[in-house]
Amino acid sequence: MNQDYEVAIVGGGHNALVAACYLAKAGKKVIVLEKNQEFGGATKSVYAFEGVGAKLSRYSYLVALLPDQIKQDLDLKFETLSRTVSSYTPSGNTGILINRNFDAESSESITAFTSSNEDSDAWERFYKRIGVVAERLAPTMLEPLKDEVEIKALIGDELWDEFVVQPLEVTLNKYFKNDLVKGIVLTDGLIGTFASAAEILSNICFHYHLVGNGTGEWRVPKGGMGKLVEALLERTKSLGVDLRAGTEVISAETTNDGVMLRLGSGEDLSARVLLSGAAPRVLERLTGIKAPNFRDGSQVKMNMVLKRLPKLKSGLDPKKAFAGTFHIDESFEQLEKAYHQAKSGVIPDVIPSEMYCHTLTDPSILSESMQAAGNHTLTLFALHTPASLFDIDHEKIKVEVFRRILAGLNKYLAEPIEDLILDDAAGKPCIEVKTPQELEAEIDLPRGNIFHSDLMWPWRTQSEQGKWGVETTNDRVFIAGAGAIRGGGVSGIAGHNAAMATLERLAKSN
Ligand SMILES: Cc1cc2nc3c(=O)[nH]c(=O)nc-3n(C[C@H](O)[C@H](O)[C@H](O)COP(=O)(O)OP(=O)(O)OC[C@H]3O[C@@H](n4cnc5c(N)ncnc54)[C@H](O)[C@@H]3O)c2cc1C
């Protein structure tokens, strides 16, 4: 049978575009089919507010996991910038400031807050040790999957026990005494993952947040996350990839020599191999290939444009407080309590969240007049707000969750955030709120899960897992999105690995 394409890719998120670039570079005929009118999925930037010159990273907003190797291989014109501050965590009228490089100011801040130098010393020890894990694991991400025995040998028995075997809660309790310090560290185990610190799923999430490029540094995408999509689209076009936006794939059936796709337009299209940049649950709908069970997405994302940054009760300069990640009500106890409340079906009394200001590091996403006026953007990511909470009465719950998130933030501000939100051209406040259900409706993240599925250890944990971590039960179908092993987050890793598996499959005779 003469196929229309060698490879058809369902979904046009950044991973799909990475896969398309590698395959086209290897001379393959590729098409990418995206349901929405624009490519990019969760990496889009948009002008979200009428008449307001602020191009916001609507969904994802910071980059750590994208390997430099992918940028180099594909010659991507995409830059990321360091933040000077890693995090600020207010508490009452004081707080803890951690600079990107853990320096004397950071250490003194923990010491002053905890009235002892034990936790600041522990901080350095802890991050040095997880830093070793990151350095050793990062280079494996674009290689065939290693198995547990190999990874254990790579990172050593002690680090394996500390960060893989023992629940994060146990390791945090071993290192740290202070509840707030423990919470600051724990958040990396919870972003995008509905879990308790007592569950290994939070260890897995923690690894994804600490491993990027061997440093785990979360950097600001210059010009916004959409710049990554622009760079990838430029490359796919120059490589001759067929790109179709506004084209939903509604089913895909494998035959003896290929895959037949049915498009929303009624048109059929054939290929030798199918890649899914869409979530495994979407692939299940299209092909019947069973997706693993996964937990609800559990975050609410808010984007705001401000007249100016708010002053803080602690008196810290807002330019410093908001330059890194601003933690709100994220002590260890608060995080655990919120998790257990949400799990039992109750909206947490206090919703932990975190926030960051893109424009302090990179003002280029604002028009010149907005930069001159001192306007800023804020991005807020609230935790432990799973899709299940919103199932019964979405609009009512959304209003209540929004109210509690703002109340949490306002506790630490010297002036209410509501007074500082800019109005758009129609006089409406520049603030948008996205629940897990809304993420599913807009970009097909099942149950709003930002990683498409539960994160998995970035190595082989079961013998049936394939060579690249992208294989399915059908040897013509591969996962090229966040739902692959090593796939979660803005990384392009799943796209790269799916391309490698596909090239090997295409080299076979049929
Ligand atoms: C609110 C939010 C904040 C986040 N913050 C960060 C962050 O700061 N840093 C980070 O690293 N990660 C972050 N993430 C996670 C990260 O954005 C995602 O894991 C990653 O972008 C997924 O990329 P992808 O290419 O695999 O899939 P996606 O970006 O999900 O793209 C899949 C595409 O498939 C399309 N599609 C689905 N079904 C079909 C169909 N039947 N036919 C055609 N097309 C279809 C969808 O429309 C979508 O465009 C965040 C995610 C969200 C939602």
Coordinates of C-alpha atoms and ligand atoms in Angstrom, one line a residue:
M1 CA 0.0 0.0 0.0
N2 CA 1.3 3.5 -0.9
Q3 CA 1.1 5.6 2.3
D4 CA 0.5 9.3 2.2
Y5 CA 3.1 9.8 4.9
E6 CA 5.8 7.9 6.6
V7 CA 4.8 9.4 9.9
A8 CA 1.5 11.1 11.0
I9 CA 1.6 12.9 14.4
V10 CA -1.6 13.6 16.3
G11 CA -1.5 16.8 18.3
G12 CA 0.8 19.8 17.7
G13 CA 2.2 20.5 21.2
H14 CA 5.9 21.2 21.6
N15 CA 6.8 17.5 21.9
A16 CA 5.1 16.7 18.6
L17 CA 7.0 19.5 16.9
V18 CA 10.3 18.3 18.3
A19 CA 9.5 14.7 17.0
A20 CA 8.6 16.1 13.6
C21 CA 11.9 18.1 13.4
Y22 CA 14.1 15.1 14.2
L23 CA 12.1 12.8 11.7
A24 CA 12.2 15.4 8.9
K25 CA 15.9 16.0 9.5
A26 CA 16.3 12.2 8.9
G27 CA 14.6 12.7 5.6
K28 CA 11.1 11.3 6.6
K29 CA 7.8 12.6 5.2
V30 CA 5.9 13.8 8.2
I31 CA 2.5 15.5 8.9
V32 CA 1.4 17.1 12.2
L33 CA -2.3 17.4 12.9
E34 CA -3.4 19.8 15.5
K35 CA -7.0 20.1 16.6
N36 CA -6.8 23.8 17.7
Q37 CA -6.3 26.7 15.4
E38 CA -2.8 27.3 16.8
F39 CA 0.1 24.9 17.5
G40 CA 1.8 24.7 20.9
G41 CA -0.7 23.0 23.3
A42 CA 0.3 23.9 26.8
T43 CA 3.2 26.0 25.6
K44 CA 1.2 28.8 24.0
S45 CA 1.6 32.5 24.6
V46 CA -1.4 34.7 24.0
Y47 CA -2.8 38.2 24.3
A48 CA -5.3 37.2 26.9
F49 CA -7.0 40.6 27.6
E50 CA -8.7 42.8 25.1
G51 CA -6.5 45.8 24.0
V52 CA -3.8 44.9 26.5
G53 CA -0.3 44.6 25.1
A54 CA 0.8 41.7 27.3
K55 CA 1.6 38.4 25.7
L56 CA 1.3 35.9 28.5
S57 CA 2.5 32.3 28.7
R58 CA -1.0 31.1 29.1
Y59 CA -0.3 27.7 30.6
S60 CA 3.3 26.6 31.2
Y61 CA 5.7 29.4 32.2
L62 CA 9.2 28.3 33.3
V63 CA 11.7 26.0 31.6
A64 CA 14.2 23.6 33.3
L65 CA 13.7 20.2 31.6
L66 CA 14.5 21.1 27.9
P67 CA 17.9 19.6 27.3
D68 CA 20.4 21.9 25.7
Q69 CA 21.2 19.1 23.3
I70 CA 17.7 19.4 21.7
K71 CA 18.2 23.1 21.2
Q72 CA 21.5 22.5 19.6
D73 CA 20.4 19.5 17.4
L74 CA 17.5 21.5 16.0
D75 CA 19.2 24.9 16.0
L76 CA 16.3 26.4 17.9
K77 CA 16.2 30.2 18.3
F78 CA 14.9 30.0 21.8
E79 CA 16.6 31.6 24.8
T80 CA 16.0 31.3 28.5
L81 CA 17.1 33.7 31.3
S82 CA 18.2 33.1 34.9
R83 CA 16.2 34.5 37.7
T84 CA 18.3 36.2 40.5
V85 CA 16.0 34.9 43.2
S86 CA 14.9 31.3 43.6
S87 CA 12.0 31.8 46.0
Y88 CA 10.5 34.0 48.6
T89 CA 8.1 32.6 51.2
P90 CA 6.3 35.1 53.4
S91 CA 5.1 34.1 56.9
G92 CA 3.3 36.7 59.1
N93 CA 5.4 39.9 58.7
T94 CA 8.6 38.1 57.9
G95 CA 9.7 35.4 55.4
I96 CA 12.5 33.3 53.9
L97 CA 14.4 34.5 50.8
I98 CA 16.4 32.0 48.8
N99 CA 18.6 33.3 46.0
R100 CA 19.3 31.3 42.9
N101 CA 22.8 30.7 44.2
F102 CA 22.4 29.7 47.8
D103 CA 24.6 32.5 49.3
A104 CA 25.1 34.2 52.6
E105 CA 21.9 36.2 52.3
S106 CA 19.9 33.0 51.7
S107 CA 21.6 31.2 54.6
E108 CA 21.1 34.2 56.9
S109 CA 17.4 34.4 55.9
I110 CA 16.7 30.8 57.0
T111 CA 18.8 31.3 60.1
A112 CA 17.0 34.4 61.1
F113 CA 13.6 32.8 60.5
T114 CA 14.3 29.6 62.3
S115 CA 16.6 31.1 65.0
S116 CA 19.2 28.4 64.3
N117 CA 21.6 27.6 61.5
E118 CA 20.7 23.9 61.5
D119 CA 18.2 24.2 58.6
S120 CA 20.3 26.4 56.5
D121 CA 23.3 24.0 56.8
A122 CA 20.9 21.1 56.1
W123 CA 19.7 23.0 53.0
E124 CA 23.2 23.1 51.5
R125 CA 23.8 19.4 52.3
F126 CA 20.4 18.3 50.9
Y127 CA 20.7 20.2 47.6
K128 CA 24.3 19.1 47.1
R129 CA 23.1 15.5 47.3
I130 CA 20.1 15.8 45.1
G131 CA 22.4 17.8 42.7
V132 CA 24.5 14.7 42.3
V133 CA 21.5 12.7 41.4
A134 CA 20.5 15.3 38.8
E135 CA 24.0 15.5 37.3
R136 CA 24.0 11.7 36.8
L137 CA 20.5 11.3 35.6
A138 CA 20.2 14.2 33.2
P139 CA 22.5 12.7 30.5
T140 CA 20.4 9.5 30.4
M141 CA 17.2 11.3 29.4
L142 CA 17.9 11.2 25.6
E143 CA 19.3 7.6 25.7
P144 CA 17.5 4.3 25.6
L145 CA 15.9 3.6 29.0
K146 CA 18.2 2.3 31.6
D147 CA 16.8 -0.2 34.1
E148 CA 16.7 0.1 37.9
V149 CA 19.9 -1.8 38.5
E150 CA 21.8 0.5 36.2
I151 CA 20.4 3.7 37.7
K152 CA 21.0 2.5 41.2
A153 CA 24.7 1.8 40.3
L154 CA 24.8 5.2 38.6
I155 CA 23.6 7.3 41.6
G156 CA 24.9 5.0 44.4
D157 CA 23.1 3.0 47.1
E158 CA 22.9 5.8 49.6
L159 CA 21.3 8.4 47.3
W160 CA 19.0 5.7 45.9
D161 CA 17.7 4.9 49.4
E162 CA 17.4 8.6 50.3
F163 CA 15.6 9.9 47.2
V164 CA 14.1 6.9 45.5
V165 CA 13.1 4.3 48.2
Q166 CA 12.2 6.5 51.2
P167 CA 9.1 8.7 50.8
L168 CA 10.0 12.3 50.4
E169 CA 8.4 13.0 53.8
V170 CA 11.0 10.7 55.5
T171 CA 13.9 12.4 53.8
L172 CA 12.6 15.9 54.5
N173 CA 12.2 15.0 58.2
K174 CA 15.7 13.6 58.4
Y175 CA 17.2 16.8 57.0
F176 CA 15.0 19.7 58.2
K177 CA 13.3 20.8 61.4
N178 CA 11.3 23.8 60.4
D179 CA 7.8 23.3 59.0
L180 CA 8.1 26.2 56.5
V181 CA 11.5 25.2 55.3
K182 CA 10.3 21.6 54.7
G183 CA 7.3 23.0 52.8
I184 CA 9.5 25.1 50.5
V185 CA 11.4 22.0 49.5
L186 CA 8.4 19.8 49.2
T187 CA 6.6 22.0 46.6
D188 CA 8.8 20.6 43.9
G189 CA 7.3 17.2 44.7
L190 CA 3.8 18.4 44.2
I191 CA 3.7 20.8 41.2
G192 CA 1.3 19.1 38.8
T193 CA 0.9 16.1 41.0
F194 CA -2.0 15.4 43.4
A195 CA -0.1 13.5 46.2
S196 CA 0.9 13.5 49.8
A197 CA 4.6 13.8 50.8
A198 CA 4.2 10.3 52.2
E199 CA 3.6 8.9 48.7
I200 CA 6.4 7.9 46.3
L201 CA 4.6 9.8 43.5
S202 CA 5.9 13.0 45.2
N203 CA 9.5 11.6 45.0
I204 CA 9.0 11.1 41.3
C205 CA 7.6 14.6 40.7
F206 CA 10.5 15.9 42.8
H207 CA 13.0 14.3 40.5
Y208 CA 11.4 15.8 37.4
H209 CA 11.7 19.3 39.1
L210 CA 15.3 18.9 40.1
V211 CA 16.9 17.0 37.2
G212 CA 16.7 19.4 34.2
N213 CA 20.1 19.8 32.4
G214 CA 21.8 18.4 35.5
T215 CA 21.1 21.6 37.5
G216 CA 17.3 21.8 37.8
E217 CA 17.4 25.5 37.4
W218 CA 14.0 26.9 36.4
R219 CA 14.6 29.6 33.8
V220 CA 12.4 32.3 32.2
P221 CA 11.6 31.7 28.5
K222 CA 12.7 35.0 26.8
G223 CA 9.6 36.5 25.1
G224 CA 7.3 33.9 26.8
M225 CA 6.8 30.2 26.3
G226 CA 5.2 30.8 22.9
K227 CA 8.7 31.6 21.6
L228 CA 9.5 27.9 21.9
V229 CA 6.6 27.1 19.6
E230 CA 7.6 29.8 17.2
A231 CA 11.2 28.5 17.0
L232 CA 9.9 24.9 16.5
L233 CA 7.4 25.9 13.8
E234 CA 10.1 27.8 12.0
R235 CA 12.3 24.7 12.0
T236 CA 9.5 22.3 11.0
K237 CA 8.7 24.6 8.1
S238 CA 12.3 24.8 6.9
L239 CA 12.5 21.0 7.1
G240 CA 9.4 20.5 4.9
V241 CA 7.0 19.1 7.6
D242 CA 3.3 19.3 6.6
L243 CA 1.5 21.2 9.4
R244 CA -2.2 21.3 9.7
A245 CA -3.9 23.3 12.4
G246 CA -7.7 23.2 13.0
T247 CA -7.6 19.5 12.2
E248 CA -8.9 17.0 14.7
V249 CA -8.0 13.3 14.4
I250 CA -11.1 11.4 15.4
S251 CA -10.0 7.8 14.9
A252 CA -6.9 5.8 13.9
E253 CA -6.9 2.2 12.8
T254 CA -3.8 0.0 12.2
T255 CA -3.7 -2.2 9.1
N256 CA -1.0 -4.8 8.1
D257 CA 1.2 -2.1 6.5
G258 CA 0.3 1.1 8.2
V259 CA -2.2 3.3 10.0
M260 CA -5.4 4.9 8.6
L261 CA -6.5 8.2 10.3
R262 CA -10.0 9.6 10.0
L263 CA -10.0 13.4 10.4
G264 CA -12.8 15.6 11.7
S265 CA -13.4 16.9 8.1
G266 CA -14.3 13.3 7.0
E267 CA -11.0 13.0 5.1
D268 CA -8.8 9.9 5.5
L269 CA -5.1 9.9 5.6
S270 CA -2.5 7.1 5.8
A271 CA 0.9 6.7 7.3
R272 CA 3.3 3.9 8.1
V273 CA 3.7 5.0 11.8
L274 CA 1.5 7.0 14.1
L275 CA 2.8 9.2 16.9
S276 CA 0.6 10.6 19.6
G277 CA 1.6 14.0 20.9
A278 CA -1.8 14.0 22.6
A279 CA -2.4 12.3 26.0
P280 CA -2.5 8.5 26.3
R281 CA -6.2 8.8 27.2
V282 CA -6.8 10.6 23.9
L283 CA -4.9 7.9 22.1
E284 CA -7.1 5.3 23.8
R285 CA -10.1 7.0 22.4
L286 CA -8.7 7.1 18.9
T287 CA -7.2 3.6 18.7
G288 CA -8.4 1.5 21.6
I289 CA -4.8 1.2 23.0
K290 CA -5.4 1.1 26.7
A291 CA -4.1 4.1 28.7
P292 CA -2.8 3.7 32.3
N293 CA -5.0 5.0 35.1
F294 CA -3.9 8.4 36.4
R295 CA -4.8 11.0 39.0
D296 CA -6.7 14.2 38.5
G297 CA -5.0 17.3 37.5
S298 CA -5.0 19.3 40.7
Q299 CA -4.1 22.9 40.0
V300 CA -5.8 26.2 39.2
K301 CA -3.8 28.5 37.0
M302 CA -4.3 32.3 37.2
N303 CA -2.8 34.9 34.9
M304 CA -2.9 38.6 35.9
V305 CA -1.7 41.9 34.6
L306 CA -1.0 44.5 37.2
K307 CA -0.8 48.3 37.2
R308 CA 2.3 47.8 39.4
L309 CA 3.6 45.2 41.9
P310 CA 2.0 45.1 45.3
K311 CA 3.8 46.1 48.5
L312 CA 4.4 43.4 51.1
K313 CA 3.6 43.3 54.8
S314 CA 7.2 41.9 55.4
G315 CA 8.6 45.1 53.9
L316 CA 10.7 43.2 51.4
D317 CA 11.1 45.0 48.1
P318 CA 8.5 43.5 45.7
K319 CA 11.1 43.5 42.9
K320 CA 13.0 40.9 45.0
A321 CA 10.0 39.0 46.5
F322 CA 8.4 38.4 43.1
A323 CA 11.5 37.8 41.1
G324 CA 11.6 34.1 42.0
T325 CA 8.8 31.8 43.1
F326 CA 6.6 33.4 45.7
H327 CA 5.2 30.7 48.0
I328 CA 1.8 31.2 49.6
D329 CA 0.7 29.0 52.5
E330 CA 3.1 26.2 51.5
S331 CA 4.4 25.0 54.8
F332 CA 4.7 21.2 55.1
E333 CA 1.7 21.0 57.4
Q334 CA -0.4 23.3 55.2
L335 CA 0.4 21.3 52.1
E336 CA -0.5 18.0 53.8
K337 CA -3.7 19.3 55.3
A338 CA -4.8 20.8 52.0
Y339 CA -4.1 17.5 50.2
H340 CA -6.1 15.4 52.7
Q341 CA -9.0 17.9 52.7
A342 CA -9.1 17.9 48.9
K343 CA -8.8 14.1 48.8
S344 CA -11.9 13.8 51.0
G345 CA -13.8 16.0 48.6
V346 CA -13.6 19.3 50.5
I347 CA -12.1 22.5 49.2
P348 CA -9.0 23.2 51.3
D349 CA -9.7 26.0 53.9
V350 CA -6.3 27.4 53.0
I351 CA -5.2 26.7 49.4
P352 CA -1.4 26.6 48.9
S353 CA -0.2 28.3 45.8
E354 CA 2.8 29.9 44.2
M355 CA 3.3 32.8 42.0
Y356 CA 6.0 34.4 39.8
C357 CA 6.4 37.6 37.9
H358 CA 7.7 37.0 34.3
T359 CA 8.2 40.7 33.6
L360 CA 10.8 41.3 36.3
T361 CA 13.2 39.1 34.5
D362 CA 11.9 39.6 31.0
P363 CA 9.8 42.8 30.3
S364 CA 9.8 42.0 26.5
I365 CA 6.4 40.4 26.7
L366 CA 4.9 43.8 27.5
S367 CA 4.4 46.6 25.0
E368 CA 6.8 49.6 25.4
S369 CA 4.1 51.8 26.9
M370 CA 3.2 49.2 29.5
Q371 CA 6.9 48.7 30.4
A372 CA 7.1 52.5 30.8
A373 CA 4.0 52.6 33.0
G374 CA 5.5 50.0 35.4
N375 CA 3.0 47.3 34.6
H376 CA 3.8 43.7 35.4
T377 CA 2.4 40.2 34.9
L378 CA 1.8 37.6 37.6
T379 CA 1.3 33.9 37.2
L380 CA -0.3 32.0 40.0
F381 CA -0.4 28.1 40.3
A382 CA -2.6 26.8 43.1
L383 CA -2.1 23.3 44.4
H384 CA -4.4 20.6 45.7
T385 CA -7.5 21.7 43.8
P386 CA -8.2 18.5 41.9
A387 CA -10.7 18.2 39.0
S388 CA -13.0 16.1 41.3
L389 CA -13.7 19.1 43.5
F390 CA -15.2 21.0 40.5
D391 CA -17.3 18.1 39.0
I392 CA -20.5 18.8 40.8
D393 CA -21.0 22.5 40.4
H394 CA -18.1 23.8 38.4
E395 CA -19.0 27.6 38.3
K396 CA -19.9 27.8 42.0
I397 CA -16.7 25.9 43.1
K398 CA -14.6 28.0 40.8
V399 CA -15.8 31.2 42.4
E400 CA -15.1 29.9 45.9
V401 CA -11.7 28.5 45.1
F402 CA -10.8 31.9 43.5
R403 CA -11.9 33.7 46.6
R404 CA -9.8 31.5 48.8
I405 CA -6.7 31.8 46.6
L406 CA -6.9 35.6 46.7
A407 CA -7.5 35.6 50.4
G408 CA -4.4 33.6 50.9
L409 CA -2.3 36.0 48.8
N410 CA -3.8 39.1 50.4
K411 CA -2.7 37.9 53.9
Y412 CA 0.9 38.7 52.9
L413 CA 0.3 41.9 51.0
A414 CA 0.1 45.4 52.4
E415 CA -2.6 46.3 49.8
P416 CA -5.2 44.0 48.3
I417 CA -4.2 42.6 44.9
E418 CA -7.7 43.4 43.6
D419 CA -6.8 47.2 43.7
L420 CA -3.7 46.7 41.5
I421 CA -5.2 44.6 38.7
L422 CA -5.2 46.5 35.4
D423 CA -8.5 46.9 33.4
D424 CA -8.7 45.8 29.8
A425 CA -10.1 47.9 27.0
A426 CA -13.7 46.8 28.0
G427 CA -13.1 47.8 31.6
K428 CA -12.8 44.2 32.8
P429 CA -10.0 43.3 35.2
C430 CA -7.1 41.5 33.6
I431 CA -7.3 38.2 35.4
E432 CA -8.1 34.8 34.0
V433 CA -8.6 31.6 36.0
K434 CA -8.3 28.1 34.6
T435 CA -9.6 25.0 36.4
P436 CA -8.6 21.5 35.5
Q437 CA -11.8 21.1 33.6
E438 CA -11.1 24.2 31.5
L439 CA -7.6 22.9 30.7
E440 CA -9.2 19.8 29.4
A441 CA -11.7 21.7 27.3
E442 CA -9.1 24.0 25.8
I443 CA -6.1 21.8 25.2
D444 CA -7.3 18.2 25.9
L445 CA -5.3 17.6 29.1
P446 CA -7.4 14.7 30.5
R447 CA -8.9 15.7 33.8
G448 CA -6.6 18.8 33.6
N449 CA -3.5 16.6 34.3
I450 CA -0.6 18.8 33.1
F451 CA 1.6 15.8 32.5
H452 CA -1.1 13.9 30.5
S453 CA -0.8 11.1 33.0
D454 CA 1.0 10.3 36.3
L455 CA 4.7 10.9 36.1
M456 CA 6.9 7.8 36.0
W457 CA 10.4 7.2 37.2
P458 CA 12.7 8.2 34.3
W459 CA 14.0 4.6 34.0
R460 CA 12.6 1.1 33.4
T461 CA 10.6 -0.1 36.4
Q462 CA 8.8 -3.0 34.5
S463 CA 10.3 -5.4 32.1
E464 CA 7.6 -4.9 29.5
Q465 CA 8.5 -1.2 29.1
G466 CA 10.1 -0.6 25.7
K467 CA 13.5 0.6 24.7
W468 CA 12.7 4.3 24.5
G469 CA 9.8 4.6 27.0
V470 CA 7.5 5.7 24.2
E471 CA 6.3 2.3 23.0
T472 CA 2.6 1.0 23.1
T473 CA 1.1 -2.4 22.6
N474 CA 1.0 -1.7 18.9
D475 CA 4.4 -1.6 17.2
R476 CA 3.3 1.1 14.7
V477 CA 2.1 3.5 17.4
F478 CA 4.3 5.6 19.7
I479 CA 3.7 8.2 22.4
A480 CA 5.4 11.5 21.6
G481 CA 3.9 13.6 24.3
A482 CA 4.1 14.2 28.1
G483 CA 2.5 10.8 28.8
A484 CA 5.7 8.9 27.7
I485 CA 8.2 7.7 30.4
R486 CA 10.4 10.8 30.9
G487 CA 7.8 12.9 29.2
G488 CA 6.3 15.4 31.7
G489 CA 6.8 19.1 31.4
V490 CA 8.3 21.4 28.8
S491 CA 11.2 19.3 27.7
G492 CA 10.9 17.9 24.2
I493 CA 12.3 14.7 25.6
A494 CA 9.3 12.6 24.6
G495 CA 9.4 14.1 21.1
H496 CA 13.1 13.2 20.7
N497 CA 12.7 9.7 22.1
A498 CA 9.6 9.0 20.0
A499 CA 11.5 10.1 16.9
M500 CA 14.4 7.7 17.7
A501 CA 12.0 4.8 18.2
T502 CA 10.2 5.7 15.0
L503 CA 13.4 5.8 12.9
E504 CA 14.2 2.3 14.2
R505 CA 10.7 1.1 13.3
L506 CA 10.8 2.6 9.8
A507 CA 14.1 0.8 9.2
K508 CA 12.3 -2.5 9.4
S509 CA 11.0 -3.9 6.1
N510 CA 7.2 -3.3 6.4
Ligands
LIG1 C1 -1.2 25.5 33.7 C2 0.0 24.7 33.3 C3 1.2 25.1 33.8 C4 2.4 24.4 33.5 N1 3.6 24.9 33.9 C5 4.7 24.3 33.5 C6 6.0 24.9 33.6 O1 6.1 26.1 34.1 N2 7.1 24.3 33.2 C7 7.0 23.0 32.6 O2 8.1 22.4 32.3 N3 5.8 22.4 32.4 C8 4.7 23.0 32.8 N4 3.5 22.5 32.5 C9 3.4 21.2 31.9 C10 3.8 21.2 30.4 O3 3.3 22.4 29.8 C11 3.2 20.0 29.6 O4 3.6 18.8 30.3 C12 3.8 20.0 28.2 O5 3.7 21.2 27.6 C13 3.1 19.0 27.4 O6 3.5 19.1 26.1 P1 3.1 18.1 25.0 O7 3.7 18.6 23.7 O8 3.5 16.7 25.4 O9 1.5 18.1 24.9 P2 0.5 19.3 24.9 O10 1.1 20.6 25.0 O11 -0.6 18.9 25.8 O12 -0.1 19.2 23.4 C14 -1.0 18.2 23.0 C15 -1.8 18.7 21.8 O13 -2.6 17.7 21.2 C16 -3.7 18.3 20.7 N5 -4.7 17.3 20.5 C17 -5.4 16.5 21.5 N6 -6.2 15.7 20.9 C18 -6.1 15.8 19.5 C19 -6.8 15.2 18.4 N7 -7.7 14.3 18.6 N8 -6.5 15.7 17.2 C20 -5.5 16.6 17.0 N9 -4.9 17.3 18.0 C21 -5.2 16.9 19.3 C22 -4.1 19.3 21.8 O14 -4.9 20.3 21.3 C23 -2.7 19.9 22.1 O15 -2.3 21.0 21.4 C24 2.3 23.2 32.7 C25 1.1 22.8 32.2 C26 -0.1 23.6 32.5 C27 -1.4 23.1 31.9

